[in-house]
Every structure is written in structure tokens, then in C-alpha cells.
mmCIF file of C-alpha atoms in Angstrom:
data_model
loop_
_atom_site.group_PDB
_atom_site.id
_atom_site.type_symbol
_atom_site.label_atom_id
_atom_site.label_comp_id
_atom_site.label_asym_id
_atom_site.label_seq_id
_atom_site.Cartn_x
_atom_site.Cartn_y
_atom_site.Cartn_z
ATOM 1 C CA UNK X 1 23.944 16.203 36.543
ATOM 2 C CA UNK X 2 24.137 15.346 32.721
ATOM 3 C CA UNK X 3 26.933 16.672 30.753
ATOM 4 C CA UNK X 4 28.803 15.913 27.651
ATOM 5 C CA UNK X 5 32.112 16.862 29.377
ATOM 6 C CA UNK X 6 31.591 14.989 32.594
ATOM 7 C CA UNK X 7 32.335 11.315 33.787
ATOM 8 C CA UNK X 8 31.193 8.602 31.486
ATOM 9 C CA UNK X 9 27.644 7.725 33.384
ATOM 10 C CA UNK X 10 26.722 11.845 33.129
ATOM 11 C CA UNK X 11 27.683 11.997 29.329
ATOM 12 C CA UNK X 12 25.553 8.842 28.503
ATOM 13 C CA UNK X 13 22.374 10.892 31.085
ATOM 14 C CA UNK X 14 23.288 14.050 28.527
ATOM 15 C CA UNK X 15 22.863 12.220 25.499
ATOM 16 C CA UNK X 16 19.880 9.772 26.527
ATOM 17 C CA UNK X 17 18.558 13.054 27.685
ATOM 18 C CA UNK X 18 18.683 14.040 24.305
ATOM 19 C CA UNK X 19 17.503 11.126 23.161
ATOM 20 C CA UNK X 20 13.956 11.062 25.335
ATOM 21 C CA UNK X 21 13.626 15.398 23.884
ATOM 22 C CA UNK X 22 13.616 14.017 20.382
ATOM 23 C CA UNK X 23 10.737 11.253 21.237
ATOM 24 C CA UNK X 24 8.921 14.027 23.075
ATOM 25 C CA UNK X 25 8.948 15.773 19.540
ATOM 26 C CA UNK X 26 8.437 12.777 17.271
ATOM 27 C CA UNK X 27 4.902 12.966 19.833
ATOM 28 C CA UNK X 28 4.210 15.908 19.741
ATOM 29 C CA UNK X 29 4.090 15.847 15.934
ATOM 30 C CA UNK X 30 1.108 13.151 16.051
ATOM 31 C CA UNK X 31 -1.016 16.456 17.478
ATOM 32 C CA UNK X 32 0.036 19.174 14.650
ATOM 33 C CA UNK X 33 -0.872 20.147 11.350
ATOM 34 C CA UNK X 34 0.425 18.406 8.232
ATOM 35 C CA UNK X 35 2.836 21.469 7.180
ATOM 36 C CA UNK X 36 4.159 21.822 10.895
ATOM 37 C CA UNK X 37 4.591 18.540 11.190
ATOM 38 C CA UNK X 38 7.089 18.024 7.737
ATOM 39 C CA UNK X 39 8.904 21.031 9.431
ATOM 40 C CA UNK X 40 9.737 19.488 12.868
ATOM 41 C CA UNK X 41 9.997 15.792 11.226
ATOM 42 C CA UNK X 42 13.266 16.946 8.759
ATOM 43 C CA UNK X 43 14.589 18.294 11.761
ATOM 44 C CA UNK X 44 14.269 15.585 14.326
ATOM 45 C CA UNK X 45 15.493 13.377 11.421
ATOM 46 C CA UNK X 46 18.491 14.839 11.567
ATOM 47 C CA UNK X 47 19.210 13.382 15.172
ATOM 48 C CA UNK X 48 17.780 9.664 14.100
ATOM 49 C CA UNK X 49 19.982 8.305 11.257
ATOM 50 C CA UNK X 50 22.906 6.053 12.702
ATOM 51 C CA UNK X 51 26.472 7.657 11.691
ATOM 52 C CA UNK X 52 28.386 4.746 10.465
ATOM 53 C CA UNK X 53 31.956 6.804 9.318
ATOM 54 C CA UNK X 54 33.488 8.832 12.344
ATOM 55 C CA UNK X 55 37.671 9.346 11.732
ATOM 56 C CA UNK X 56 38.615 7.896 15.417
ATOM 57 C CA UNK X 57 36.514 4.772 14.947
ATOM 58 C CA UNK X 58 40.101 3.043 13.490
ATOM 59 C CA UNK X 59 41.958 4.200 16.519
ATOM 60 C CA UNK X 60 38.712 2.681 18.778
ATOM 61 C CA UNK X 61 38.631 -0.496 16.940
ATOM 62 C CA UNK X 62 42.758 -0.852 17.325
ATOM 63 C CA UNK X 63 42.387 -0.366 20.922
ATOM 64 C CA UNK X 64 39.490 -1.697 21.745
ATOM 65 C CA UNK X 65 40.360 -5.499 23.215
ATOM 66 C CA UNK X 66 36.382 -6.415 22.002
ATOM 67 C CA UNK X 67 37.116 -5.918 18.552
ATOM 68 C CA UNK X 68 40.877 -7.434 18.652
ATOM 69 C CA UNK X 69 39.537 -10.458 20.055
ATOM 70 C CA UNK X 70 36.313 -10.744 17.176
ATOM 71 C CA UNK X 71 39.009 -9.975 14.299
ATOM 72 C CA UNK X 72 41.236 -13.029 16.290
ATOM 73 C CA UNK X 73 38.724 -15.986 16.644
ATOM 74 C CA UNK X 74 36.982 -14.277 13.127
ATOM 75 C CA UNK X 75 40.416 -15.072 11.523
ATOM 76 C CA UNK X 76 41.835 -18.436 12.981
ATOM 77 C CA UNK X 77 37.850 -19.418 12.446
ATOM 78 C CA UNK X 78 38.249 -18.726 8.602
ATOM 79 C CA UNK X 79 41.540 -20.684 8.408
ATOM 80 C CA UNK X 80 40.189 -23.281 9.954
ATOM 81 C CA UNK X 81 37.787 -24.230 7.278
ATOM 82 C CA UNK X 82 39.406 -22.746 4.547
ATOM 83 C CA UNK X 83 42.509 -25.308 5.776
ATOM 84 C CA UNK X 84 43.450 -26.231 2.197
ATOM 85 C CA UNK X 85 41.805 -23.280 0.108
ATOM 86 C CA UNK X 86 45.024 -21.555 -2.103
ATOM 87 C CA UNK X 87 42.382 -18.770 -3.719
ATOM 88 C CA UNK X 88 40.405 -17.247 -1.066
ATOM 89 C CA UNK X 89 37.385 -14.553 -1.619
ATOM 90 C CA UNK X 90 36.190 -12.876 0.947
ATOM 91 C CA UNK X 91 32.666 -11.056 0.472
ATOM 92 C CA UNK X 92 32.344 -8.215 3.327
ATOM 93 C CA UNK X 93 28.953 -6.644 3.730
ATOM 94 C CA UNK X 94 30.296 -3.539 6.009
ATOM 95 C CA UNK X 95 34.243 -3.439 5.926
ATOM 96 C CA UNK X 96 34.469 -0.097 7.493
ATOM 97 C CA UNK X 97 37.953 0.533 7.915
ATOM 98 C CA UNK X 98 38.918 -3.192 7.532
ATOM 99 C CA UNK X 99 40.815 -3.633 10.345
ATOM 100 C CA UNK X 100 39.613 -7.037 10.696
ATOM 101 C CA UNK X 101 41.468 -8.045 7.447
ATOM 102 C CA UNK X 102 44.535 -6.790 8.800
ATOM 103 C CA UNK X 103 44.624 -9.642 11.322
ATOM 104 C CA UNK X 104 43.676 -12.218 8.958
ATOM 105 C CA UNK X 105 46.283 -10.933 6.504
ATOM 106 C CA UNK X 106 49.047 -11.316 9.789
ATOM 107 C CA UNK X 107 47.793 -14.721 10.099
ATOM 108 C CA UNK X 108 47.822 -15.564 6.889
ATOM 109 C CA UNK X 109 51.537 -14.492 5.983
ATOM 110 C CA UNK X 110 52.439 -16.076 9.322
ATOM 111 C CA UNK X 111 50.438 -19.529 8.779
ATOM 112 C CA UNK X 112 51.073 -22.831 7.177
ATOM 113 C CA UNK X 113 53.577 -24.122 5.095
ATOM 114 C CA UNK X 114 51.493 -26.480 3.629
ATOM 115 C CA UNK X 115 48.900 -25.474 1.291
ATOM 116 C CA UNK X 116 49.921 -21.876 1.482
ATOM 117 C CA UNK X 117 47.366 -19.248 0.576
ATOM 118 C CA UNK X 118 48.038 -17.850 -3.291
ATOM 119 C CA UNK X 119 45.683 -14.895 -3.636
ATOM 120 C CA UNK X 120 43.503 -12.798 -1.249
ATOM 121 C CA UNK X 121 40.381 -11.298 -3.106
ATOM 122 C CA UNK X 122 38.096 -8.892 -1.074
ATOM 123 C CA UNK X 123 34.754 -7.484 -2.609
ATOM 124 C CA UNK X 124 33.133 -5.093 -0.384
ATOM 125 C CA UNK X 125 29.662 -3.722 -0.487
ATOM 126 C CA UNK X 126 28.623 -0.316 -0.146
ATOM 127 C CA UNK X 127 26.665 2.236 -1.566
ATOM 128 C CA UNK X 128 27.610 5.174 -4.303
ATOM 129 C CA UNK X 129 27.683 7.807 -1.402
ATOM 130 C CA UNK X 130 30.890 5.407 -0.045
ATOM 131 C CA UNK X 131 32.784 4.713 -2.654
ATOM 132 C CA UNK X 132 35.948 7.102 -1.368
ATOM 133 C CA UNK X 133 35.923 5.579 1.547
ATOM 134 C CA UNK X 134 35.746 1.987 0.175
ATOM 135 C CA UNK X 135 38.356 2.804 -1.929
ATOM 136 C CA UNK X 136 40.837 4.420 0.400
ATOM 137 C CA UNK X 137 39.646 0.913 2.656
ATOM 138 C CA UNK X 138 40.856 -0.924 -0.594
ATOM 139 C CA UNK X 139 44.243 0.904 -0.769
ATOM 140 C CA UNK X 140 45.250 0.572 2.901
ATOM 141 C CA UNK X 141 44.345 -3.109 2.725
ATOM 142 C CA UNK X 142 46.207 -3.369 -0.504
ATOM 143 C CA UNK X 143 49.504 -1.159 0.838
ATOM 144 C CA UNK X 144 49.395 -3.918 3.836
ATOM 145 C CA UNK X 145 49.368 -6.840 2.072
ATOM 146 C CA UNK X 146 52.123 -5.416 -0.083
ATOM 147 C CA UNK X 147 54.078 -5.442 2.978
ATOM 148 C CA UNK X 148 53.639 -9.142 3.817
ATOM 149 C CA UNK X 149 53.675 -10.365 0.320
ATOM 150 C CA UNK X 150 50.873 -11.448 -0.022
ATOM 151 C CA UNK X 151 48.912 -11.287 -3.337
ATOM 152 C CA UNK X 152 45.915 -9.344 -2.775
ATOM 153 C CA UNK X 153 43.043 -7.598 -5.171
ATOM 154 C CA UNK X 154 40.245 -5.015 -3.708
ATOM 155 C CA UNK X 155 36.744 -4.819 -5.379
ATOM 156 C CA UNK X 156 33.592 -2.781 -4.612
ATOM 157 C CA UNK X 157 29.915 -3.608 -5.127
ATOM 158 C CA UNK X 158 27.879 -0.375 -5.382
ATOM 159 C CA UNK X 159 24.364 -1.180 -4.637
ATOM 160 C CA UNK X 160 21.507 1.680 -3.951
ATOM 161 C CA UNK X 161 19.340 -0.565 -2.072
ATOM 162 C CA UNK X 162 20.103 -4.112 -0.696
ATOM 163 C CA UNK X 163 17.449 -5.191 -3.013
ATOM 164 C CA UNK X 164 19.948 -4.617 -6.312
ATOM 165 C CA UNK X 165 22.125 -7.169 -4.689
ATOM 166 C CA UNK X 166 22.818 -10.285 -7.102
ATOM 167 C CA UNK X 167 24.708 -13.189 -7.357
ATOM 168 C CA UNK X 168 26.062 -11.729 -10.702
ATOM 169 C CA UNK X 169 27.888 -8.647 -9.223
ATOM 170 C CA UNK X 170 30.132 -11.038 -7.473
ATOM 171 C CA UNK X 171 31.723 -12.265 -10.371
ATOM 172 C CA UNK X 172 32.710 -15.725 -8.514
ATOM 173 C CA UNK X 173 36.091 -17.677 -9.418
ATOM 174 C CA UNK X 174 35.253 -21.629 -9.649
ATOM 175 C CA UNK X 175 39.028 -21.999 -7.957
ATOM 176 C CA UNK X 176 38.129 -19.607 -5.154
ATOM 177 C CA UNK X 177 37.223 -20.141 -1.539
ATOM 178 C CA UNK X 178 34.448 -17.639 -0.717
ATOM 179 C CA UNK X 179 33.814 -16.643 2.942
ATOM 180 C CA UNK X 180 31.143 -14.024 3.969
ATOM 181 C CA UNK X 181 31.454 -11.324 6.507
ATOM 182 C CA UNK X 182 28.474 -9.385 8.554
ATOM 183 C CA UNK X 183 29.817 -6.649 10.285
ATOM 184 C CA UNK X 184 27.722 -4.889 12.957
ATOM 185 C CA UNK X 185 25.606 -4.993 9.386
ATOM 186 C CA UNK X 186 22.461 -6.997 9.788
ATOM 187 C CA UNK X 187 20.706 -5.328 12.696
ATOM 188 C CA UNK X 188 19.842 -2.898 10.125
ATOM 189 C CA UNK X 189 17.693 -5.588 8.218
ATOM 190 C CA UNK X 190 15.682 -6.125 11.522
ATOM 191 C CA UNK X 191 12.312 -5.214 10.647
ATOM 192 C CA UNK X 192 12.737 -5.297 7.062
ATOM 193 C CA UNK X 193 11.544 -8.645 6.186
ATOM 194 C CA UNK X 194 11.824 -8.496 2.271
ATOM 195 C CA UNK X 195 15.397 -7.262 2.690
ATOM 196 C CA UNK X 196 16.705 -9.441 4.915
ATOM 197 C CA UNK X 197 15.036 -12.300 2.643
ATOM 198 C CA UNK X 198 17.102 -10.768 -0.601
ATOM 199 C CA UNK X 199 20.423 -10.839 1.677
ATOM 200 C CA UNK X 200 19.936 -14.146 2.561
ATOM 201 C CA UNK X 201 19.143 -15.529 -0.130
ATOM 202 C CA UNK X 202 22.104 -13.707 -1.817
ATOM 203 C CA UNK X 203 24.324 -15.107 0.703
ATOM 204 C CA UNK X 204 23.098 -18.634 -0.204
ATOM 205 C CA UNK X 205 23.481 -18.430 -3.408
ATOM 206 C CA UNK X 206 27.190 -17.959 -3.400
ATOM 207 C CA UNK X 207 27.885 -20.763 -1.178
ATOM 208 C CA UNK X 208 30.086 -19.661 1.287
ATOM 209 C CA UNK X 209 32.109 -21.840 2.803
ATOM 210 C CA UNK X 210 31.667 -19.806 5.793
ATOM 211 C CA UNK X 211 29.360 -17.177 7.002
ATOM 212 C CA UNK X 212 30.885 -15.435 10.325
ATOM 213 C CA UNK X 213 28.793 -12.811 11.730
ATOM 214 C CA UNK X 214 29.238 -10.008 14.564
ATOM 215 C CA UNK X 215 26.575 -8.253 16.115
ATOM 216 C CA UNK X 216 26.052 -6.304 19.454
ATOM 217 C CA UNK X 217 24.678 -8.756 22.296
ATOM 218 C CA UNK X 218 21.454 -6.768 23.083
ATOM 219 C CA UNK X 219 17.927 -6.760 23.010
ATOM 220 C CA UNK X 220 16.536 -3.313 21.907
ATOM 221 C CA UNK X 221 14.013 -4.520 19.663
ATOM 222 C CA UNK X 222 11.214 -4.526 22.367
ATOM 223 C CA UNK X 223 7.603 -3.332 21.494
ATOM 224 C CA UNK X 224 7.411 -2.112 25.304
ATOM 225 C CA UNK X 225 9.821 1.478 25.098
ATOM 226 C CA UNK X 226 10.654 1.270 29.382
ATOM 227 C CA UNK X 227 12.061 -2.377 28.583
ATOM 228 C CA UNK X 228 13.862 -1.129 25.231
ATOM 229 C CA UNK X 229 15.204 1.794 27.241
ATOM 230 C CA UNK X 230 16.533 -0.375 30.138
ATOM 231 C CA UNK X 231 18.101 -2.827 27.915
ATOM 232 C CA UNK X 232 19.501 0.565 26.174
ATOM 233 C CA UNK X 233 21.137 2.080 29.446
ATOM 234 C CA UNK X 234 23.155 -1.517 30.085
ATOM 235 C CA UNK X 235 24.449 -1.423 26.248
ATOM 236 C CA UNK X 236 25.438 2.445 25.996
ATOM 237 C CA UNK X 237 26.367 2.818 29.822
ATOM 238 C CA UNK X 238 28.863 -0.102 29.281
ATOM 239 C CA UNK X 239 30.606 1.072 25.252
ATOM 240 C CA UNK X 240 30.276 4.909 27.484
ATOM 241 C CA UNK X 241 32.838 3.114 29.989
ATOM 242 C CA UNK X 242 34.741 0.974 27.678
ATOM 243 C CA UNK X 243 36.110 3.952 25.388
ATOM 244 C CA UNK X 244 36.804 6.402 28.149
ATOM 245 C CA UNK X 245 39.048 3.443 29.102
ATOM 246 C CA UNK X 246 40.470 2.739 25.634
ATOM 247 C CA UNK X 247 41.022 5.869 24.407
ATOM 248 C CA UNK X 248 42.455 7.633 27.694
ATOM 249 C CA UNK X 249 44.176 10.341 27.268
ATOM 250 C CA UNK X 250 42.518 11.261 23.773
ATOM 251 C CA UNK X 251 40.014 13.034 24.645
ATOM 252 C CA UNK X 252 39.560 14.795 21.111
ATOM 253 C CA UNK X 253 38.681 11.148 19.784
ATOM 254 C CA UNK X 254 36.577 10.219 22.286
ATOM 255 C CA UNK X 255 34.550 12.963 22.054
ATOM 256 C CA UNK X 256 34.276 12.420 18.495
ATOM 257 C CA UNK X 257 32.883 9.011 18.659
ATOM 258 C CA UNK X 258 30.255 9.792 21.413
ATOM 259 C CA UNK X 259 28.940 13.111 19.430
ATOM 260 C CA UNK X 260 28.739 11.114 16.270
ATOM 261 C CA UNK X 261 28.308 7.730 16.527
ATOM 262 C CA UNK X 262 27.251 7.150 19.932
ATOM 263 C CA UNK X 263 24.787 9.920 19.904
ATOM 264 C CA UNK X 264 23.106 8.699 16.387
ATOM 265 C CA UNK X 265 22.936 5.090 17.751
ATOM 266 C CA UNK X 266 21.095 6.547 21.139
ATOM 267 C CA UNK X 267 19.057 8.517 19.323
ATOM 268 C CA UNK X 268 17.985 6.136 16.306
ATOM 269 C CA UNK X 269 17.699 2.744 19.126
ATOM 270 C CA UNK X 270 15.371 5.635 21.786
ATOM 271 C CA UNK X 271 13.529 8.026 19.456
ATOM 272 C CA UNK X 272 12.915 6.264 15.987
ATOM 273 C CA UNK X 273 9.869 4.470 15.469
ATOM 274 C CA UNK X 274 8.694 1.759 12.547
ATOM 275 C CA UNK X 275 10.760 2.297 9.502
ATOM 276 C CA UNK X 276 13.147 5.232 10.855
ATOM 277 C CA UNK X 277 14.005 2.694 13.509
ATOM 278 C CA UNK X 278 17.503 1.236 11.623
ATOM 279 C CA UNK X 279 18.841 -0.146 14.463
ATOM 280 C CA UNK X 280 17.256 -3.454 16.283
ATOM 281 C CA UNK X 281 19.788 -4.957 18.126
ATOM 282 C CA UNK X 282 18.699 -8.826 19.456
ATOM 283 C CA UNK X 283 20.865 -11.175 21.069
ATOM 284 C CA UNK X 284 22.395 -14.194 19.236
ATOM 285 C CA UNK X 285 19.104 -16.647 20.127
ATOM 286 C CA UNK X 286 17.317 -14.661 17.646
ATOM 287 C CA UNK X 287 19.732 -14.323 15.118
ATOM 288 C CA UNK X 288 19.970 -18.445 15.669
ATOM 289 C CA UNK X 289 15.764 -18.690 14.884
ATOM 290 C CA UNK X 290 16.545 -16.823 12.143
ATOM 291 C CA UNK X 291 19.004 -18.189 10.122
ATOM 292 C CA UNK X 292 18.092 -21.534 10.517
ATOM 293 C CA UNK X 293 14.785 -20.320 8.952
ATOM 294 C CA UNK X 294 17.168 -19.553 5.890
ATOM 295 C CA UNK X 295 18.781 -22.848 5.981
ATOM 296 C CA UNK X 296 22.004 -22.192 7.844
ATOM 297 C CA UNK X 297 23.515 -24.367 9.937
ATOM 298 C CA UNK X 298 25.664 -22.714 13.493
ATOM 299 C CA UNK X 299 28.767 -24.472 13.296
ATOM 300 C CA UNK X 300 31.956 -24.215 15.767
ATOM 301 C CA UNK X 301 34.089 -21.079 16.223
ATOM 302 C CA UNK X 302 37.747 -21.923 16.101
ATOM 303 C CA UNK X 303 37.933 -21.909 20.232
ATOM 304 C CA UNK X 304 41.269 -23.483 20.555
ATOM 305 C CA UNK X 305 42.216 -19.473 19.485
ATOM 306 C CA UNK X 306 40.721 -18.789 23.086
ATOM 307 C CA UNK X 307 44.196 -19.063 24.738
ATOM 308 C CA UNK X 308 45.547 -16.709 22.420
ATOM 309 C CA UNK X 309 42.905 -14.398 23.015
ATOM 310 C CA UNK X 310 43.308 -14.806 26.719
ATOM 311 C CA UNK X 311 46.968 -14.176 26.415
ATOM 312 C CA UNK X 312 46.045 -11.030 24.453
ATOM 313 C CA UNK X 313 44.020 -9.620 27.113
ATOM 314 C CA UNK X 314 46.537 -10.302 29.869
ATOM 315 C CA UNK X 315 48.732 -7.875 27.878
ATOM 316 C CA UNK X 316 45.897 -5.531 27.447
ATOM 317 C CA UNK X 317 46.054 -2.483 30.101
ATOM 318 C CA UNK X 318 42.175 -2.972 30.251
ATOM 319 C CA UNK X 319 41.770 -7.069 29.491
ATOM 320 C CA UNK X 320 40.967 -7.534 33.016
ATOM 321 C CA UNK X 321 37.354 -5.771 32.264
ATOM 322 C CA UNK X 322 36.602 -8.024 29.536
ATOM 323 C CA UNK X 323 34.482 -11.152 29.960
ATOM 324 C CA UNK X 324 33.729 -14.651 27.573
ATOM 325 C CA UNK X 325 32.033 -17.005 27.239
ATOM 326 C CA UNK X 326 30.031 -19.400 25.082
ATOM 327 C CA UNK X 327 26.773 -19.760 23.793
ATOM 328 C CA UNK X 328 26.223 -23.140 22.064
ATOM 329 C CA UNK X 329 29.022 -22.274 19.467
ATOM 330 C CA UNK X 330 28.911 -18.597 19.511
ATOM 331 C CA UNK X 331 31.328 -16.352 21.537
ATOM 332 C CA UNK X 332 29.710 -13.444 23.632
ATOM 333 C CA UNK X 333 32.233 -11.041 24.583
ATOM 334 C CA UNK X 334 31.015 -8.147 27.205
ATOM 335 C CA UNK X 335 32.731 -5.425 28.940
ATOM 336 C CA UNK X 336 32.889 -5.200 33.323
ATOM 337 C CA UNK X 337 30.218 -8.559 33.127
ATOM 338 C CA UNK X 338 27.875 -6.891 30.341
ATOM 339 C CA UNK X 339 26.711 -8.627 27.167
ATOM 340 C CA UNK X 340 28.490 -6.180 24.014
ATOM 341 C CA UNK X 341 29.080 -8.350 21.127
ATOM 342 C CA UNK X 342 28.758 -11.880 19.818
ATOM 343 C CA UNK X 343 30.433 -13.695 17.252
ATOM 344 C CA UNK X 344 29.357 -17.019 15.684
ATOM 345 C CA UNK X 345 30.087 -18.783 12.493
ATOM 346 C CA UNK X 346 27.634 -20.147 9.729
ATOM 347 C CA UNK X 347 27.589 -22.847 7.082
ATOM 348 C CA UNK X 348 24.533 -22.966 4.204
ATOM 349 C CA UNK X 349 23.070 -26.322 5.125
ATOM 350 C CA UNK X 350 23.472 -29.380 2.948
ATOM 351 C CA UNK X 351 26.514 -27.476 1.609
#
């Protein structure tokens, strides 16, 4: 029986449940008249935009050994090339709560003697309707760094549309070392050709000196709906598992995250259709195709980090359910055996 109180594989049935009610609707809409249909559409619309900003996400992310081991490799990957870079500028196209900064702020108080790291820069982009939240982002971040000493400055790029996105808005230092981060961002330029193209080529044109990227390892981008709602069950029924595990014990979180976020994400990936449809997950051999359309070249995660990361997860209570391994020289991390997320790393060819 489905329930949103019950053991991880009936609250996913409850909210998939909900899910396949909402398509049944978006059909039934096709058969109605004009004014009915603008009724039932604001309301079923309600149910299909992903939620992005949920208060226990942080606590998630901290816990969750997934995202611990991205933000590791992520961070010893950026050091890596950056090995002599004093000024670094880091461009962030969905910092969220920035936790992944965190570690690379650790690791960067903690690194070399040699060529030490001067100045941190972060510019993260966002929209008007986030600017609080960037902000407070900005302040934690900067509060942090204050307590490593390092020398750190927060900006924000407010952008409506991806389409206002320009080189310009940037405003680039010749002495810096710019690095770009997608996070769990570009799935929602799948199916939006002319976007993606902007991004891209915005991305290019500030020459990165590395372009790291994490997405969820999933295909629900299918034309066929039963193989898009297979691939579906895998993703959710594993992140259902995962954050009972993670967060036992907080129950009020956890049900926060699978009423919001969860439930938007099932909803948007099930019941959207064509441009409602913001969320296209596809698995790293797509996101390969396509950036080497745009002239990027895969290059090598920083793998020798992979003992660390294995040492983390020994001291994780839950490490024992995660699973790596590579995929030419991308990183796909999954949860109990299943795919969840894959990290790779990105130069702009001829760079």
C-alpha cells in the first residue's frame, strides 16, 4: 500500500502515484474546452515545476556520502589544474547552498606551500527571485573563509533568462584563474537547444581553465513514457532509500525533502510534457556527444583523490552502500549498485 508515512518503497508508490493522477489530468485536458482547460492546467502546474530551495537540503548534502565524495574529487580536480594559479575565480551556475566550496576552501587553507592561493573570487548565477538566498550563500561562504584566512569576495549575476547571460557580466581579472561549475544545472537546458547553445557558448568565451560538471546518472529523457517511467522508479526508488538512510532519525527533514523536492522532481520527470518538461536527466555518454559538439575536450578527474574518498566512506555509517567507478574519465557514483550521479571534468579545446 502507498503512503507518505510508510517505508521508503511505499512513499516513492504514494508519490509516483501522484505523479501518474497528474498525467491522467494533463490528458484529460486534450478532450475539454479552452476555458476548462486554463482552469485545470494552472492547477496541475502547480505539481510540475521542480523545487530547487527546500531548508534540509544543507543537512542532506552534509550527510549524504554522494555529494561529499563529488565536492572531494570536484576540489582536488580544481587544484590540480589550477596547480600554480594565486587568483582563482570560480563561476558557479547553481551554488545552492555552496557546500561544495566549503571543501575546496578546507583544501585550499590546508594545501601547498608553494604557490599558495592569494584570493578566492566566486560569482554565482541566479535569478532576481534568488537573490536572498544567493546572498545569505555569499555570507556563509564569506564567514567560512574568514575562519581559515583565506581572502575571499562573493558576487551575483542576476539574469531573467539564460539568454541575458554575457561574457561582460563576469567582469574577468586578466591575473585570475577561472574555473566553471554545473551543478545538477544543465539537465534543465535539455530540450532547449537555443539555450543550451547561449550557455555554451558563454562558457567558452571565458576560457575556463576547467569546466567540472555534476549531473544525475539517468536516462529519463525517453520519447517512450513506460521506458522513461522504468528508468524513473530505479533513480527515485534508490535517492527514496539513500535519505531515509542519511537522515535517520530526522524524520521532520526527510519529510521535507520528499514533499518538496522529491515530489516536484517525480512529478515534473512523469507528468510534464514538451516545454513544462524541465527536467531531462541523460547519462554522461550524452552529455560527452554533446559537449564535444561545443568544442570541449573530457579531460582526467583528479583520481589519485579516490583513496581519500574510499577512506571517507569507510568512516561513513552508510559508505558500504555506495558504489564507483569510471567511465572513460568521468566518475559515476550510485547508491546499493544504482547509477545516481556522475562527475567529469572539461577543458575548451585548443585552449
Amino acid at each position: 500500500m502507498s503512503s507518505p508515512i510508510g517505508s521508503p518503497l511505499q512513499r516513492l508508490a504514494f508519490y509516483v502515484s501522484e505523479a501518474l493522477s497528474v498525467k491522467i489530468d494533463q490528458e484529460n485536458m486534450k478532450h475539454e474546452t479552452n476555458e476548462k482547460k486554463k482552469k485545470r492546467k494552472n492547477v496541475v502546474l502547480r505539481h510540475l515545476e521542480p523545487t530547487k530551495h527546500v531548508n534540509s537540503i544543507p543537512a542532506y548534502y552534509k550527510q549524504f556520502p554522494v555529494t561529499q565524495i563529488t565536492n572531494l574529487i570536484g576540489s582536488h580536480t580544481i587544484l590540480w589544474y589550477l596547480d600554480k594559479a594565486r587568483k582563482i575565480h570560480a563561476v558557479d551556475l547553481e551554488i545552492r547552498s555552496g557546500v561544495q566550496w566549503v571543501q575546496f576552501m578546507q583544501d585550499v587553507a590546508a594545501g601547498r606551500s608553494e604557490n599558495p592561493v592569494d584570493h578566492i573570487r566566486i560569482t554565482a548565477v541566479g535569478s532576481a527571485s534568488k537573490r536572498l538566498i544567493l546572498e545569505e550563500t555569499g555570507r556563509e561562504l564569506a564567514r567560512f573563509a574568514d575562519s581559515v584566512n583565506l581572502k575571499f569576495t562573493f558576487g551575483v549575476v542576476l539574469v531573467e533568462d539564460v539568454l541575458e547571460l554575457d561574457r561582460d557580466l563576469f567582469d574577468l581579472n586578466a591575473d585570475e584563474s577561472v574555473v566553471v561549475y554545473a551543478y545538477y544545472t544543465l539537465v534543465t537546458l535539455v530540450g532547449r537547444a537555443e539555450r543550451l547553445d547561449h550557455v555554451m557558448e558563454v562558457i567558452r568565451s571565458l576560457s575556463p581553465c576547467i569546466m567540472l560538471v555534476t549531473e544525475i546518472e539517468a536516462n529519463c529523457n525517453c520519447p517512450s513514457f513506460i521506458e522513461r517511467f522504468v528508468e524513473s522508479l530505479f533513480l527515485f526508488g534508490a535517492l527514496f532509500d539513500s535519505l531515509s538512510d542519511c537522515l535517520k532519525g530526522q524524520e521532520t527533514s526527510r519529510v521535507d525533502i520528499e514533499s518538496t523536492l522529491f515530489r516536484s522532481s517525480i512529478n515534473n520527470v512523469l507528468a510534464a510534457e514538451e516545454e513544462e518538461r524541465m527536467l531531462r536527466h541523460v547519462p554522461v555518454h550524452v552529455w560527452r556527444a554533446c559537449f564535444d559538439g561545443f568544442g570541449m575536450l573530457e579531460t582526467e578527474l583528479s583520481f589519485s583523490s579516490l583513496d581519500q574518498a574510499n577512506w571517507l566512506l569507510r568512516e561513513c555509517s552508510n559508505g558500504s552502500s555506495i558504489t564507483m567507478w569510471r567511465n572513460g574519465g568521468c566518475l559515476i557514483i550510485g547508491w546499493k549498485g544504482t547509477a545516481l550521479t556522475s562527475l567529469s571534468a572539461w577543458k575548451v579545446r585548443n585552449h
